[in-house]
Tab-separated table of C-alpha atoms and ligand atoms in Angstrom:
chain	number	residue	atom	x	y	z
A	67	UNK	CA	0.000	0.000	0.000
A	68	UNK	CA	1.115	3.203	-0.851
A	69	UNK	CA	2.478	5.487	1.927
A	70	UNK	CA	1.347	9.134	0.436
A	71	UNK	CA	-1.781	9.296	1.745
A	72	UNK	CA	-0.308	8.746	5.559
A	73	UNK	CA	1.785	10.863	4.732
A	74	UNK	CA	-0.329	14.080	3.527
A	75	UNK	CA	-2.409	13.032	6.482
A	76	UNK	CA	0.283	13.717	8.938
A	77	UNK	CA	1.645	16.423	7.002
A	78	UNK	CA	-1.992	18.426	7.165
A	79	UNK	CA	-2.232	17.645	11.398
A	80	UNK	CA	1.824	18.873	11.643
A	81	UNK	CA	1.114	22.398	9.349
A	82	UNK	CA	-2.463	22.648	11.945
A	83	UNK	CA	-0.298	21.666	14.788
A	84	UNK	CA	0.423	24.247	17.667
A	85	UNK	CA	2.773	22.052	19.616
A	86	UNK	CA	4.710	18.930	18.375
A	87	UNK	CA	6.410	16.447	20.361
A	88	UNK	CA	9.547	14.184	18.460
A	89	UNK	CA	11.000	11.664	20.088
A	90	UNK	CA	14.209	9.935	18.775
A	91	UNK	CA	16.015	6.960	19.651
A	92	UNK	CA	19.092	5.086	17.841
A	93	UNK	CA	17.418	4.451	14.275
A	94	UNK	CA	17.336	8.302	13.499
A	95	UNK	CA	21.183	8.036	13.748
A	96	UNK	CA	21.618	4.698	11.939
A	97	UNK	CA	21.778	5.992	8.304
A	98	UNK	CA	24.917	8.563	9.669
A	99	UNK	CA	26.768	4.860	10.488
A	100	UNK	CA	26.195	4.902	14.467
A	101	UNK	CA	24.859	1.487	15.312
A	102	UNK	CA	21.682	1.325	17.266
A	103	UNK	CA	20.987	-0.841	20.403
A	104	UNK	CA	18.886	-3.326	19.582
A	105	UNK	CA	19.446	-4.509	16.215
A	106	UNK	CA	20.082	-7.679	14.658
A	107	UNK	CA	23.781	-8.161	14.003
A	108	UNK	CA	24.584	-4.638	14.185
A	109	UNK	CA	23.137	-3.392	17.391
A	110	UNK	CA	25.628	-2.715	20.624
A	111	UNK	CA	23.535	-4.884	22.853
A	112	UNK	CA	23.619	-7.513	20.649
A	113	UNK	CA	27.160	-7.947	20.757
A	114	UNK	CA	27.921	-6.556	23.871
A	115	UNK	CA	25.821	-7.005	27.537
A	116	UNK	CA	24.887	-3.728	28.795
A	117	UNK	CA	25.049	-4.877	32.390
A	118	UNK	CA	29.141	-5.286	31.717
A	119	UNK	CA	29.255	-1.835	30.370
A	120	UNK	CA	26.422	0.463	31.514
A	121	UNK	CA	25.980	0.510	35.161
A	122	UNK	CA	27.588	2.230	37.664
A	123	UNK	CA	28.687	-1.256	38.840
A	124	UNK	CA	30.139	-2.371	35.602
A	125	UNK	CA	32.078	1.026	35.724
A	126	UNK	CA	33.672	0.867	39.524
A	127	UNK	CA	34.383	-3.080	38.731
A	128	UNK	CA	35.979	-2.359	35.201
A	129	UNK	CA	36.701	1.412	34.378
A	130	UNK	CA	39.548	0.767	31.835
A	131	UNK	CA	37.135	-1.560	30.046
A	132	UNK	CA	33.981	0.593	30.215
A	133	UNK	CA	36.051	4.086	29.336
A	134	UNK	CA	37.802	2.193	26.321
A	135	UNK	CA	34.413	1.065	25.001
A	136	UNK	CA	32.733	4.708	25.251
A	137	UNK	CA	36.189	6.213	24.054
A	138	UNK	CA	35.928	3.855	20.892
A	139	UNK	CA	31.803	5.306	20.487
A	140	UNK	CA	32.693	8.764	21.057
A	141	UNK	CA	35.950	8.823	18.342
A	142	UNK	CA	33.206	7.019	15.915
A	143	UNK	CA	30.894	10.180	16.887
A	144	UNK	CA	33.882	12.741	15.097
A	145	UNK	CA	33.805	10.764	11.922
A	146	UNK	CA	29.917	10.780	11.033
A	147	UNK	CA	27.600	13.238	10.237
A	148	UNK	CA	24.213	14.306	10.781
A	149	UNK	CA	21.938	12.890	7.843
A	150	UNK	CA	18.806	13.514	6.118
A	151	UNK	CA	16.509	12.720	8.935
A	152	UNK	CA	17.846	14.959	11.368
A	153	UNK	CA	17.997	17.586	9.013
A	154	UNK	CA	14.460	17.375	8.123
A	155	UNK	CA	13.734	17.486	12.217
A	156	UNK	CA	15.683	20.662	12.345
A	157	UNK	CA	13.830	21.736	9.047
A	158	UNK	CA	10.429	21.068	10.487
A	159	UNK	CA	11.215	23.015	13.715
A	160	UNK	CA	10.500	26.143	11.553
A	161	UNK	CA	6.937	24.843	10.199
A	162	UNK	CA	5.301	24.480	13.548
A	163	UNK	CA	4.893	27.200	16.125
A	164	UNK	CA	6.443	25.105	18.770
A	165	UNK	CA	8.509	21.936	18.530
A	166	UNK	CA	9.916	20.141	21.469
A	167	UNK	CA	12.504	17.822	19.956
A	168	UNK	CA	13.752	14.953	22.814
A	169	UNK	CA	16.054	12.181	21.824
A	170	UNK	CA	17.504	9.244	23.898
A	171	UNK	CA	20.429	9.792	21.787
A	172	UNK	CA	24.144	10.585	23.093
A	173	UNK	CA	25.190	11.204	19.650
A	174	UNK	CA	24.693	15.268	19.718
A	175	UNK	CA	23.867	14.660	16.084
A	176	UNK	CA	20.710	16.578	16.296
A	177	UNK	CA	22.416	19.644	17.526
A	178	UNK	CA	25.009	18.902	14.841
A	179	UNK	CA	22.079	19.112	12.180
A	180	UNK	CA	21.467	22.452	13.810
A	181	UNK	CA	18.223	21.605	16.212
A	182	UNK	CA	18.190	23.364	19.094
A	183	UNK	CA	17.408	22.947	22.602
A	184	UNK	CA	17.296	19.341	22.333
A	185	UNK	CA	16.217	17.616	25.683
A	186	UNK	CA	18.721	14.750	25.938
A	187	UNK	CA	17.091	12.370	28.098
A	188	UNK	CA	19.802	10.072	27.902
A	189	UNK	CA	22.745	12.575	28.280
A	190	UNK	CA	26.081	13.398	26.409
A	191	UNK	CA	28.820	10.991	25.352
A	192	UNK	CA	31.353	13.974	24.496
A	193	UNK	CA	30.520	15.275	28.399
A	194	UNK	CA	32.472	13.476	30.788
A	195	UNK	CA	32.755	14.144	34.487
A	196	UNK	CA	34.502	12.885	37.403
A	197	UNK	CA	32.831	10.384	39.403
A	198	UNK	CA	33.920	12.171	42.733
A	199	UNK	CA	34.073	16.130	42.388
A	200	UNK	CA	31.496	16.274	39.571
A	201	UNK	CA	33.946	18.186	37.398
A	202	UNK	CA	32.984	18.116	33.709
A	203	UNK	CA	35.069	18.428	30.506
A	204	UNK	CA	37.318	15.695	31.384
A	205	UNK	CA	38.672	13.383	28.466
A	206	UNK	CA	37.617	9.734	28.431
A	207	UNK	CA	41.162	9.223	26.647
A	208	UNK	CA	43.992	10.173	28.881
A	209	UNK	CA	47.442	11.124	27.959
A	210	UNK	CA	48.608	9.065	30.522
A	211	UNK	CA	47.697	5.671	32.088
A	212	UNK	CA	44.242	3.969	31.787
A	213	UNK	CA	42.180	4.408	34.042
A	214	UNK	CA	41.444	7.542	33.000
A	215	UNK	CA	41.350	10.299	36.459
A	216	UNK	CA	40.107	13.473	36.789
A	217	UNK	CA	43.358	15.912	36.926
A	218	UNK	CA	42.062	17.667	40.377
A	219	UNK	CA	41.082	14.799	42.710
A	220	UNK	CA	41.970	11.931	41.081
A	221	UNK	CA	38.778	10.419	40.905
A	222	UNK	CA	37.251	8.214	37.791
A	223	UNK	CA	36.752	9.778	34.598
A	224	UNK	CA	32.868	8.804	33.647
A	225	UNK	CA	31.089	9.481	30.447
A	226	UNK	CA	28.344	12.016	30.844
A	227	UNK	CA	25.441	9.453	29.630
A	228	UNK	CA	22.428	7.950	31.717
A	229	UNK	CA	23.337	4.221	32.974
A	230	UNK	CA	20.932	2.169	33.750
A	231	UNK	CA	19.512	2.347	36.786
A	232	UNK	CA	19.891	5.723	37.051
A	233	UNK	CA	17.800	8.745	37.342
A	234	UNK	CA	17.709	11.003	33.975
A	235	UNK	CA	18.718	14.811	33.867
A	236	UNK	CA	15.173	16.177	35.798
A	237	UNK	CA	14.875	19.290	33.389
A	238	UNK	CA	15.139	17.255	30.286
A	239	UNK	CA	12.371	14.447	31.795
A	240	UNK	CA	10.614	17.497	32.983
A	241	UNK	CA	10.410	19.290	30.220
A	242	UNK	CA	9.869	16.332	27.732
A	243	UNK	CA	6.717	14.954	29.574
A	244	UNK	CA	5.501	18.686	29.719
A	245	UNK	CA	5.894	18.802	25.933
A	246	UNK	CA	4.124	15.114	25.666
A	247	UNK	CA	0.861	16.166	27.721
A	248	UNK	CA	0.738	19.256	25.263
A	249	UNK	CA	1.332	18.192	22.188
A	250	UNK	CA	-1.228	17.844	19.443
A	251	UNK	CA	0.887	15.830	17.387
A	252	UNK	CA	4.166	13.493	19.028
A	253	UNK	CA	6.254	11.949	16.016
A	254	UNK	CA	7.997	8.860	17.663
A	255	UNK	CA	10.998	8.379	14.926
A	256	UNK	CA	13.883	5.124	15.310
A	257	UNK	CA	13.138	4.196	18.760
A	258	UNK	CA	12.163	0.182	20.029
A	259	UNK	CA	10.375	1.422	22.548
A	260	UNK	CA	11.592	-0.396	25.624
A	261	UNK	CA	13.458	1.711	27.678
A	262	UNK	CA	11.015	3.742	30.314
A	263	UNK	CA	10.509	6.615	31.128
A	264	UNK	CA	11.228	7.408	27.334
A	265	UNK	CA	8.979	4.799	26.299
A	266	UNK	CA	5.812	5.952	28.183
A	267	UNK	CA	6.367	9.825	26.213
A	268	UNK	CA	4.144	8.708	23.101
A	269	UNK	CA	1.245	6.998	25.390
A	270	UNK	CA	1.410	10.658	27.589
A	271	UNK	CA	1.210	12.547	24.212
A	272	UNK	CA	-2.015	10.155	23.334
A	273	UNK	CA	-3.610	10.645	26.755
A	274	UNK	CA	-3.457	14.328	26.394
A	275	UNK	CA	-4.949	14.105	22.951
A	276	UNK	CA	-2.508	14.008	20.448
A	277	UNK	CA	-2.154	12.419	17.329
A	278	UNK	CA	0.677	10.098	17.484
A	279	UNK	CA	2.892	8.578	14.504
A	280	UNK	CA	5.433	6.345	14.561
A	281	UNK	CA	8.363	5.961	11.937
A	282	UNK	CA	10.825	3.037	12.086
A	283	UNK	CA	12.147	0.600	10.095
A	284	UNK	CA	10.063	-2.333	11.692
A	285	UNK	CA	7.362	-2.280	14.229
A	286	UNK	CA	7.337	-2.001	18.180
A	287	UNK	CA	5.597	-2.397	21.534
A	288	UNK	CA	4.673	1.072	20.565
A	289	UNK	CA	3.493	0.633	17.157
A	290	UNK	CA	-0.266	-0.744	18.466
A	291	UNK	CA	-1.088	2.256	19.949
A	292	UNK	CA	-0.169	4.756	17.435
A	293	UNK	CA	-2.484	6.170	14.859
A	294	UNK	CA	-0.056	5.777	12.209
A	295	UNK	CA	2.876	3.744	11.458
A	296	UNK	CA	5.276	4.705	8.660
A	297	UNK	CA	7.894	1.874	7.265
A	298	UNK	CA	11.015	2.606	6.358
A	299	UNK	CA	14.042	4.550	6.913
A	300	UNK	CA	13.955	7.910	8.871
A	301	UNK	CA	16.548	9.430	6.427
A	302	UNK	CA	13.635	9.440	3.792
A	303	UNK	CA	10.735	9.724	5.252
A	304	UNK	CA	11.099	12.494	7.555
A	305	UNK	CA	12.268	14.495	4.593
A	306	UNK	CA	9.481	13.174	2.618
A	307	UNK	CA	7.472	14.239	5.790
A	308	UNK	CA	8.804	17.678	5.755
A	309	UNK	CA	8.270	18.712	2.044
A	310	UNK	CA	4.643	17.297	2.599
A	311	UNK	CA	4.048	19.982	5.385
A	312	UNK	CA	5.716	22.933	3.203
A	313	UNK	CA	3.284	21.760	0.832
A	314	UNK	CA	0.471	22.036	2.779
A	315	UNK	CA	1.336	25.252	3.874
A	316	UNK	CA	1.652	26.282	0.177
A	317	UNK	CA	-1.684	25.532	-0.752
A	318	UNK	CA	-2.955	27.807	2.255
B	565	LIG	P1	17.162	0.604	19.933
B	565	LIG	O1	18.412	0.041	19.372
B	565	LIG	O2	16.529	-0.128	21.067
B	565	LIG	O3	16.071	0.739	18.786
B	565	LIG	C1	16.391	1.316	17.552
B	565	LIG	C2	15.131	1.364	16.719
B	565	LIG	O4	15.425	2.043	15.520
B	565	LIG	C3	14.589	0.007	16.341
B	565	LIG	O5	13.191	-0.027	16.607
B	565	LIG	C4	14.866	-0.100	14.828
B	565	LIG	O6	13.845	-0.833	14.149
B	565	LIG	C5	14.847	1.354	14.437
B	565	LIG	N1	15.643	1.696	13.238
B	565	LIG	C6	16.818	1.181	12.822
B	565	LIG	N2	17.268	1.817	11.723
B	565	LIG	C7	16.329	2.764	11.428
B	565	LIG	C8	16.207	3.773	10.412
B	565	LIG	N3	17.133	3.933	9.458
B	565	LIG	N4	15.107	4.568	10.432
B	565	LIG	C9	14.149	4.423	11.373
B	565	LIG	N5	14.217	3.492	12.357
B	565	LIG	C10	15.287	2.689	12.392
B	565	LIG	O7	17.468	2.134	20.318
B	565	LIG	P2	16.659	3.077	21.318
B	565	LIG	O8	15.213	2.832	21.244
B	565	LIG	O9	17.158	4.448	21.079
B	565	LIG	O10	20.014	3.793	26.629
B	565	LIG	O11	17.201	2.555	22.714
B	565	LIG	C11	16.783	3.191	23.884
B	565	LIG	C12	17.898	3.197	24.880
B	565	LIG	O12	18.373	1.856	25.102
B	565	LIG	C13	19.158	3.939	24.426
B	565	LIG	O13	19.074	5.329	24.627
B	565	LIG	C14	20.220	3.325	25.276
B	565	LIG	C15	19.828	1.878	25.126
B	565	LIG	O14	20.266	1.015	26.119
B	565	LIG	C16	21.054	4.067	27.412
B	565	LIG	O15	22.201	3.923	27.044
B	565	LIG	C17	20.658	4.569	28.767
């Protein structure tokens, strides 16, 4: 079945919209080359266990091993670039009166594209701090001897991302579910869906009225309670997505 008349659908709610809440997870970044989570084959988690390298217990058991391993992500962050997808995001920021854009990426990508105030739910990889004195701007990578220690107390060297079991950055949770119960339309774009509070954004949005769509490469827990699902890669269709709203805007 053809996708266009979803699309011009969506488009028409987004160019009516006062307030839009996106939410992003890995799959926006997968077409810039940053692997995702939880995908076959390529995802981190399926080659990696996340309780060896993202908890605060992994990290006081292992630090060389859990600094290497963000180290390795965050020099794979300087050699990609934002693509089509986030572009379009940033693009579509202009269209609406209000956008809230919140991603459970670490990637900065969407600031990269030029988005801005992005409510990083899951933190910053390129922000590190020091376990003890909280001092941030510390390098994952130092000059000296692994483990990496912060150059005024001595203390670990951690990156500046949400572990689990951990609370997230109150301002960003704050302000996303504030955007959520507003919204009148929530785009939920490359995200599986499973990792809460994050996940329970689109069902606020839907409480609170909006319309909520869904784009990802496959379906999700999330999927049965949207009102639309789009297919395919975020890198065309939010594009796609974005020209169809200028469109509608054309016409009047
Ligand atoms: P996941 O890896 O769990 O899910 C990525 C989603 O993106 C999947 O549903 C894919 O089908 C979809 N996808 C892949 N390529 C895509 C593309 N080109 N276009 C659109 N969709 C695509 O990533 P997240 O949902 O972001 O947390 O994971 C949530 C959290 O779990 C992460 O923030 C991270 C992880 O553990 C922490 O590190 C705290």
């Amino acid at each position: 079945m053809s996708t266009r008349p979803v699309v011009a659908e969506l488009a028409r709610r987004l160019a009516r919209a006062d307030r839009v809440l996106v939410l992003t997870g890995a799959g926006v970044s997968a077409e810039s080359g940053v692997p995702t989570f939880r995908d076959a084959l390529t995802g981190y988690w399926s080659r990696y266990r996340a309780e060896d390298l993202a908890t605060e217990t992994a990290f006081r058991r292992e630090p060389v091993l859990v600094q290497r391993w963000y180290a390795e992500r965050q020099r794979l962050l300087e050699k990609v670039r934002p693509n089509d997808g986030h572009r379009a995001l940033t693009d579509l920021a202009c269209l609406v009166p209000i956008l809230t854009l919140v991603t459970q990426n670490v990637d900065g990508l969407h600031q990269r594209a030029g988005s801005e105030d992005v409510a990083e739910l899951h933190g910053r990889l390129s922000v590190s701090r020091c376990i003890e004195c909280g001092g941030v701007g510390e390098s994952l990578e130092p000059t000296g001897d692994l483990p990496a220690r912060c150059t005024d107390c001595g203390g670990l060297i951690r990156p500046g991302v949400v572990w689990f079991g951990e609370a997230l950055p109150e301002r960003a949770l704050r302000d996303a579910e504030a955007a959520a119960e507003r919204s009148d339309v929530a785009l939920v774009v490359g995200t599986s869906g499973l990792v809460h509070p994050a996940a329970a954004l689109p069902s606020m949005a839907r409480a609170g009225g909006a319309y909520v769509a869904e784009i990802n490469t496959a379906r999700t827990p999330l999927s049965p309670d949207a009102d639309v699902v789009l297919l395919g890669p975020s890198g065309t269709l939010l594009p796609a997505l974005v020209e169809a709203v200028r469109e509608v805007r054309r016409a009047g």
